[in-house]
Amino acid sequence: MEDWCTWFSGLVGATAVLTSAKDAPERFDLTKFARENRLYVQDLFRIRTAAACLAEGKPVGFYSDYPVDGVLPEGLIRCKKGAEIPQELMPEVGISVTDDWEAPHFAKECRMFPQNVALGVRFCAGADPGKDAARQAVLSVLSRQHISRQRVFAIFAGEEPGQKRPAAGLADALDVPCFTYTRAQLAQGAGVSGEEEALCEGCALLGSGRGRKIVSARDGEIAVSLYEMEMKFSF
């Protein structure tokens, strides 16, 4: 294209002005931000709404429950937790990086959930409730903690056949990967052995990179532990 422009400008006696996409200011890419920071977008159509506002020069709010590094892209207005913003100054459209599915911060909110919850699971000896029943049990525990299913990034379970097979079925039902630990790995890495609940917690603890415990609970034949990885986002 540059060669053609140079040739044509010589033909008509003009001077070619060559530009590239790099000359134009790069607009904030919401999809790229979500992908690079492992964020699940609850409603994809809201990305188009926020992107359209930014393209038109309209302000878009930004709220995060987590630390964010970097300079806020042009067009975004930071709305901090606990900060009082006059209603007339609050943007109608906004982006929320949050772990709470029930508390919208904007009238039209593009909500993004961090995928940072490790789910440890332990089945009672001889129990295999089936992946659908196991899924319902896990969803019940998540619901009681107000945690979106999309925040779970993987299932962590014991290596024994009686644990590995039903855990793999649960992972398939939740559409997440499944990883297993031997008892020796749990004893060495998490300092646990013996009791089923302790083994369940050990799986979640190691899977989260020794993160923060959210809850351990039992639902029928299944013990569930939720641990949260520390996360920080960046622009």
GROMACS .gro file of C-alpha atoms in nm:
model
  235
    1MET     CA    1   0.000   0.000   0.000
    2GLU     CA    2   0.284   0.243   0.083
    3ASP     CA    3   0.452   0.174  -0.252
    4TRP     CA    4   0.126   0.236  -0.437
    5CYS     CA    5   0.065   0.565  -0.249
    6THR     CA    6   0.418   0.683  -0.330
    7TRP     CA    7   0.377   0.589  -0.697
    8PHE     CA    8   0.035   0.754  -0.724
    9SER     CA    9   0.146   1.074  -0.552
   10GLY     CA   10   0.428   1.108  -0.804
   11LEU     CA   11   0.184   1.050  -1.087
   12VAL     CA   12  -0.049   1.333  -0.978
   13GLY     CA   13   0.223   1.565  -0.848
   14ALA     CA   14   0.115   1.543  -0.485
   15THR     CA   15   0.285   1.448  -0.158
   16ALA     CA   16   0.176   1.126   0.008
   17VAL     CA   17   0.107   1.139   0.380
   18LEU     CA   18   0.152   0.788   0.515
   19THR     CA   19  -0.009   0.696   0.845
   20SER     CA   20  -0.057   0.374   1.038
   21ALA     CA   21  -0.285   0.246   1.310
   22LYS     CA   22  -0.010   0.324   1.558
   23ASP     CA   23  -0.062   0.694   1.496
   24ALA     CA   24  -0.415   0.676   1.636
   25PRO     CA   25  -0.463   0.658   2.012
   26GLU     CA   26  -0.528   0.303   2.123
   27ARG     CA   27  -0.874   0.267   2.274
   28PHE     CA   28  -0.918   0.062   2.591
   29ASP     CA   29  -1.003  -0.297   2.496
   30LEU     CA   30  -1.242  -0.440   2.755
   31THR     CA   31  -1.230  -0.791   2.612
   32LYS     CA   32  -0.850  -0.796   2.624
   33PHE     CA   33  -0.853  -0.660   2.981
   34ALA     CA   34  -1.086  -0.940   3.091
   35ARG     CA   35  -0.888  -1.211   2.914
   36GLU     CA   36  -0.546  -1.101   3.041
   37ASN     CA   37  -0.671  -1.072   3.400
   38ARG     CA   38  -0.870  -1.399   3.405
   39LEU     CA   39  -1.205  -1.227   3.448
   40TYR     CA   40  -1.537  -1.386   3.357
   41VAL     CA   41  -1.778  -1.139   3.196
   42GLN     CA   42  -2.132  -1.199   3.319
   43ASP     CA   43  -2.315  -1.027   3.032
   44LEU     CA   44  -2.112  -0.997   2.713
   45PHE     CA   45  -2.352  -0.743   2.561
   46ARG     CA   46  -2.254  -0.500   2.837
   47ILE     CA   47  -1.901  -0.491   2.694
   48ARG     CA   48  -2.045  -0.349   2.372
   49THR     CA   49  -2.241  -0.092   2.572
   50ALA     CA   50  -1.933   0.025   2.763
   51ALA     CA   51  -1.715   0.021   2.449
   52ALA     CA   52  -1.970   0.233   2.263
   53CYS     CA   53  -1.969   0.491   2.544
   54LEU     CA   54  -1.589   0.512   2.539
   55ALA     CA   55  -1.590   0.550   2.160
   56GLU     CA   56  -1.839   0.838   2.190
   57GLY     CA   57  -1.639   1.008   2.464
   58LYS     CA   58  -1.896   0.936   2.735
   59PRO     CA   59  -1.767   0.858   3.085
   60VAL     CA   60  -1.766   0.496   3.202
   61GLY     CA   61  -1.736   0.410   3.570
   62PHE     CA   62  -1.485   0.157   3.701
   63TYR     CA   63  -1.520  -0.024   4.034
   64SER     CA   64  -1.302  -0.303   4.174
   65ASP     CA   65  -1.306  -0.509   4.493
   66TYR     CA   66  -0.939  -0.587   4.424
   67PRO     CA   67  -0.618  -0.385   4.384
   68VAL     CA   68  -0.557  -0.258   4.032
   69ASP     CA   69  -0.216  -0.154   3.899
   70GLY     CA   70  -0.151   0.088   3.618
   71VAL     CA   71  -0.297   0.415   3.493
   72LEU     CA   72  -0.673   0.424   3.448
   73PRO     CA   73  -0.744   0.434   3.071
   74GLU     CA   74  -0.890   0.752   2.926
   75GLY     CA   75  -1.266   0.769   2.967
   76LEU     CA   76  -1.287   0.556   3.282
   77ILE     CA   77  -1.380   0.712   3.617
   78ARG     CA   78  -1.271   0.525   3.928
   79CYS     CA   79  -1.551   0.464   4.176
   80LYS     CA   80  -1.393   0.349   4.500
   81LYS     CA   81  -1.552   0.127   4.759
   82GLY     CA   82  -1.718   0.337   5.027
   83ALA     CA   83  -1.665   0.663   4.840
   84GLU     CA   84  -1.969   0.885   4.812
   85ILE     CA   85  -2.019   1.010   4.456
   86PRO     CA   86  -2.300   1.257   4.386
   87GLN     CA   87  -2.578   1.090   4.191
   88GLU     CA   88  -2.555   1.344   3.911
   89LEU     CA   89  -2.185   1.259   3.864
   90MET     CA   90  -2.225   0.881   3.879
   91PRO     CA   91  -2.187   0.732   3.529
   92GLU     CA   92  -2.485   0.532   3.411
   93VAL     CA   93  -2.261   0.272   3.247
   94GLY     CA   94  -1.979   0.111   3.441
   95ILE     CA   95  -1.742  -0.184   3.479
   96SER     CA   96  -1.729  -0.377   3.806
   97VAL     CA   97  -1.457  -0.624   3.896
   98THR     CA   98  -1.631  -0.787   4.188
   99ASP     CA   99  -1.695  -1.109   4.376
  100ASP     CA  100  -2.052  -1.020   4.468
  101TRP     CA  101  -2.328  -1.109   4.224
  102GLU     CA  102  -2.600  -0.917   4.410
  103ALA     CA  103  -2.470  -0.563   4.448
  104PRO     CA  104  -2.467  -0.364   4.122
  105HIS     CA  105  -2.272  -0.039   4.130
  106PHE     CA  106  -2.406   0.108   3.805
  107ALA     CA  107  -2.742   0.122   3.629
  108LYS     CA  108  -2.591  -0.054   3.327
  109GLU     CA  109  -2.312  -0.268   3.464
  110CYS     CA  110  -2.053  -0.477   3.284
  111ARG     CA  111  -1.978  -0.714   3.572
  112MET     CA  112  -1.659  -0.920   3.572
  113PHE     CA  113  -1.590  -1.200   3.817
  114PRO     CA  114  -1.229  -1.297   3.901
  115GLN     CA  115  -1.171  -1.668   3.840
  116ASN     CA  116  -0.980  -1.720   4.163
  117VAL     CA  117  -1.167  -1.978   4.372
  118ALA     CA  118  -1.015  -2.324   4.414
  119LEU     CA  119  -1.275  -2.587   4.496
  120GLY     CA  120  -1.157  -2.884   4.702
  121VAL     CA  121  -1.391  -3.182   4.710
  122ARG     CA  122  -1.401  -3.509   4.902
  123PHE     CA  123  -1.660  -3.784   4.858
  124CYS     CA  124  -1.767  -4.018   5.138
  125ALA     CA  125  -1.618  -4.367   5.112
  126GLY     CA  126  -1.802  -4.564   4.845
  127ALA     CA  127  -2.016  -4.266   4.745
  128ASP     CA  128  -2.063  -4.163   4.384
  129PRO     CA  129  -2.376  -3.946   4.368
  130GLY     CA  130  -2.336  -3.877   3.997
  131LYS     CA  131  -2.209  -3.559   3.841
  132ASP     CA  132  -2.545  -3.381   3.830
  133ALA     CA  133  -2.617  -3.441   4.200
  134ALA     CA  134  -2.259  -3.344   4.286
  135ARG     CA  135  -2.297  -3.026   4.081
  136GLN     CA  136  -2.615  -2.932   4.268
  137ALA     CA  137  -2.444  -2.991   4.602
  138VAL     CA  138  -2.153  -2.765   4.507
  139LEU     CA  139  -2.384  -2.496   4.367
  140SER     CA  140  -2.575  -2.502   4.695
  141VAL     CA  141  -2.254  -2.432   4.890
  142LEU     CA  142  -2.153  -2.156   4.648
  143SER     CA  143  -2.498  -1.996   4.666
  144ARG     CA  144  -2.492  -1.982   5.046
  145GLN     CA  145  -2.162  -1.793   5.022
  146HIS     CA  146  -2.292  -1.560   4.745
  147ILE     CA  147  -2.018  -1.687   4.514
  148SER     CA  148  -2.077  -1.711   4.141
  149ARG     CA  149  -2.001  -2.051   3.988
  150GLN     CA  150  -1.788  -1.875   3.728
  151ARG     CA  151  -1.537  -1.779   3.997
  152VAL     CA  152  -1.435  -2.146   4.038
  153PHE     CA  153  -1.133  -2.205   3.815
  154ALA     CA  154  -1.066  -2.573   3.895
  155ILE     CA  155  -1.160  -2.876   4.106
  156PHE     CA  156  -0.897  -3.028   4.336
  157ALA     CA  157  -0.941  -3.377   4.476
  158GLY     CA  158  -0.763  -3.687   4.602
  159GLU     CA  159  -0.577  -3.922   4.369
  160GLU     CA  160  -0.758  -4.238   4.492
  161PRO     CA  161  -0.995  -4.399   4.236
  162GLY     CA  162  -1.290  -4.347   4.471
  163GLN     CA  163  -1.220  -3.971   4.465
  164LYS     CA  164  -1.071  -3.916   4.122
  165ARG     CA  165  -1.359  -4.054   3.915
  166PRO     CA  166  -1.650  -3.865   4.080
  167ALA     CA  167  -1.436  -3.549   4.098
  168ALA     CA  168  -1.371  -3.572   3.723
  169GLY     CA  169  -1.746  -3.605   3.665
  170LEU     CA  170  -1.811  -3.298   3.881
  171ALA     CA  171  -1.547  -3.100   3.691
  172ASP     CA  172  -1.711  -3.199   3.364
  173ALA     CA  173  -2.051  -3.084   3.495
  174LEU     CA  174  -1.903  -2.748   3.601
  175ASP     CA  175  -1.692  -2.719   3.283
  176VAL     CA  176  -1.363  -2.668   3.470
  177PRO     CA  177  -1.040  -2.873   3.484
  178CYS     CA  178  -0.975  -3.128   3.759
  179PHE     CA  179  -0.643  -3.181   3.939
  180THR     CA  180  -0.560  -3.448   4.195
  181TYR     CA  181  -0.313  -3.491   4.481
  182THR     CA  182  -0.180  -3.804   4.643
  183ARG     CA  183  -0.200  -3.841   5.021
  184ALA     CA  184   0.177  -3.796   5.034
  185GLN     CA  185   0.151  -3.464   4.848
  186LEU     CA  186  -0.123  -3.346   5.083
  187ALA     CA  187   0.078  -3.448   5.390
  188GLN     CA  188   0.393  -3.275   5.266
  189GLY     CA  189   0.241  -2.968   5.105
  190ALA     CA  190  -0.055  -2.899   5.332
  191GLY     CA  191   0.035  -3.091   5.647
  192VAL     CA  192  -0.291  -3.287   5.647
  193SER     CA  193  -0.374  -3.656   5.663
  194GLY     CA  194  -0.643  -3.889   5.788
  195GLU     CA  195  -0.970  -3.701   5.830
  196GLU     CA  196  -1.179  -3.653   5.517
  197GLU     CA  197  -1.254  -3.285   5.581
  198ALA     CA  198  -0.885  -3.213   5.641
  199LEU     CA  199  -0.792  -3.384   5.314
  200CYS     CA  200  -1.059  -3.181   5.135
  201GLU     CA  201  -0.923  -2.858   5.279
  202GLY     CA  202  -0.570  -2.959   5.189
  203CYS     CA  203  -0.667  -3.003   4.824
  204ALA     CA  204  -0.822  -2.654   4.807
  205LEU     CA  205  -0.533  -2.499   5.000
  206LEU     CA  206  -0.269  -2.636   4.761
  207GLY     CA  207  -0.483  -2.562   4.457
  208SER     CA  208  -0.518  -2.198   4.555
  209GLY     CA  209  -0.146  -2.153   4.612
  210ARG     CA  210  -0.203  -2.139   4.987
  211GLY     CA  211  -0.471  -1.873   4.953
  212ARG     CA  212  -0.742  -1.753   5.191
  213LYS     CA  213  -1.003  -1.995   5.322
  214ILE     CA  214  -1.361  -1.898   5.242
  215VAL     CA  215  -1.554  -2.192   5.384
  216SER     CA  216  -1.557  -2.566   5.439
  217ALA     CA  217  -1.894  -2.738   5.435
  218ARG     CA  218  -2.061  -3.071   5.382
  219ASP     CA  219  -2.360  -3.128   5.159
  220GLY     CA  220  -2.484  -3.485   5.180
  221GLU     CA  221  -2.207  -3.723   5.075
  222ILE     CA  222  -1.974  -3.446   4.960
  223ALA     CA  223  -1.732  -3.231   5.159
  224VAL     CA  224  -1.648  -2.900   4.991
  225SER     CA  225  -1.375  -2.647   5.067
  226LEU     CA  226  -1.339  -2.309   4.898
  227TYR     CA  227  -1.011  -2.119   4.900
  228GLU     CA  228  -0.950  -1.785   4.732
  229MET     CA  229  -0.632  -1.697   4.546
  230GLU     CA  230  -0.488  -1.351   4.600
  231MET     CA  231  -0.533  -1.144   4.287
  232LYS     CA  232  -0.424  -0.807   4.156
  233PHE     CA  233  -0.529  -0.666   3.821
  234SER     CA  234  -0.350  -0.434   3.585
  235PHE     CA  235  -0.430  -0.217   3.285
   0.00000   0.00000   0.00000
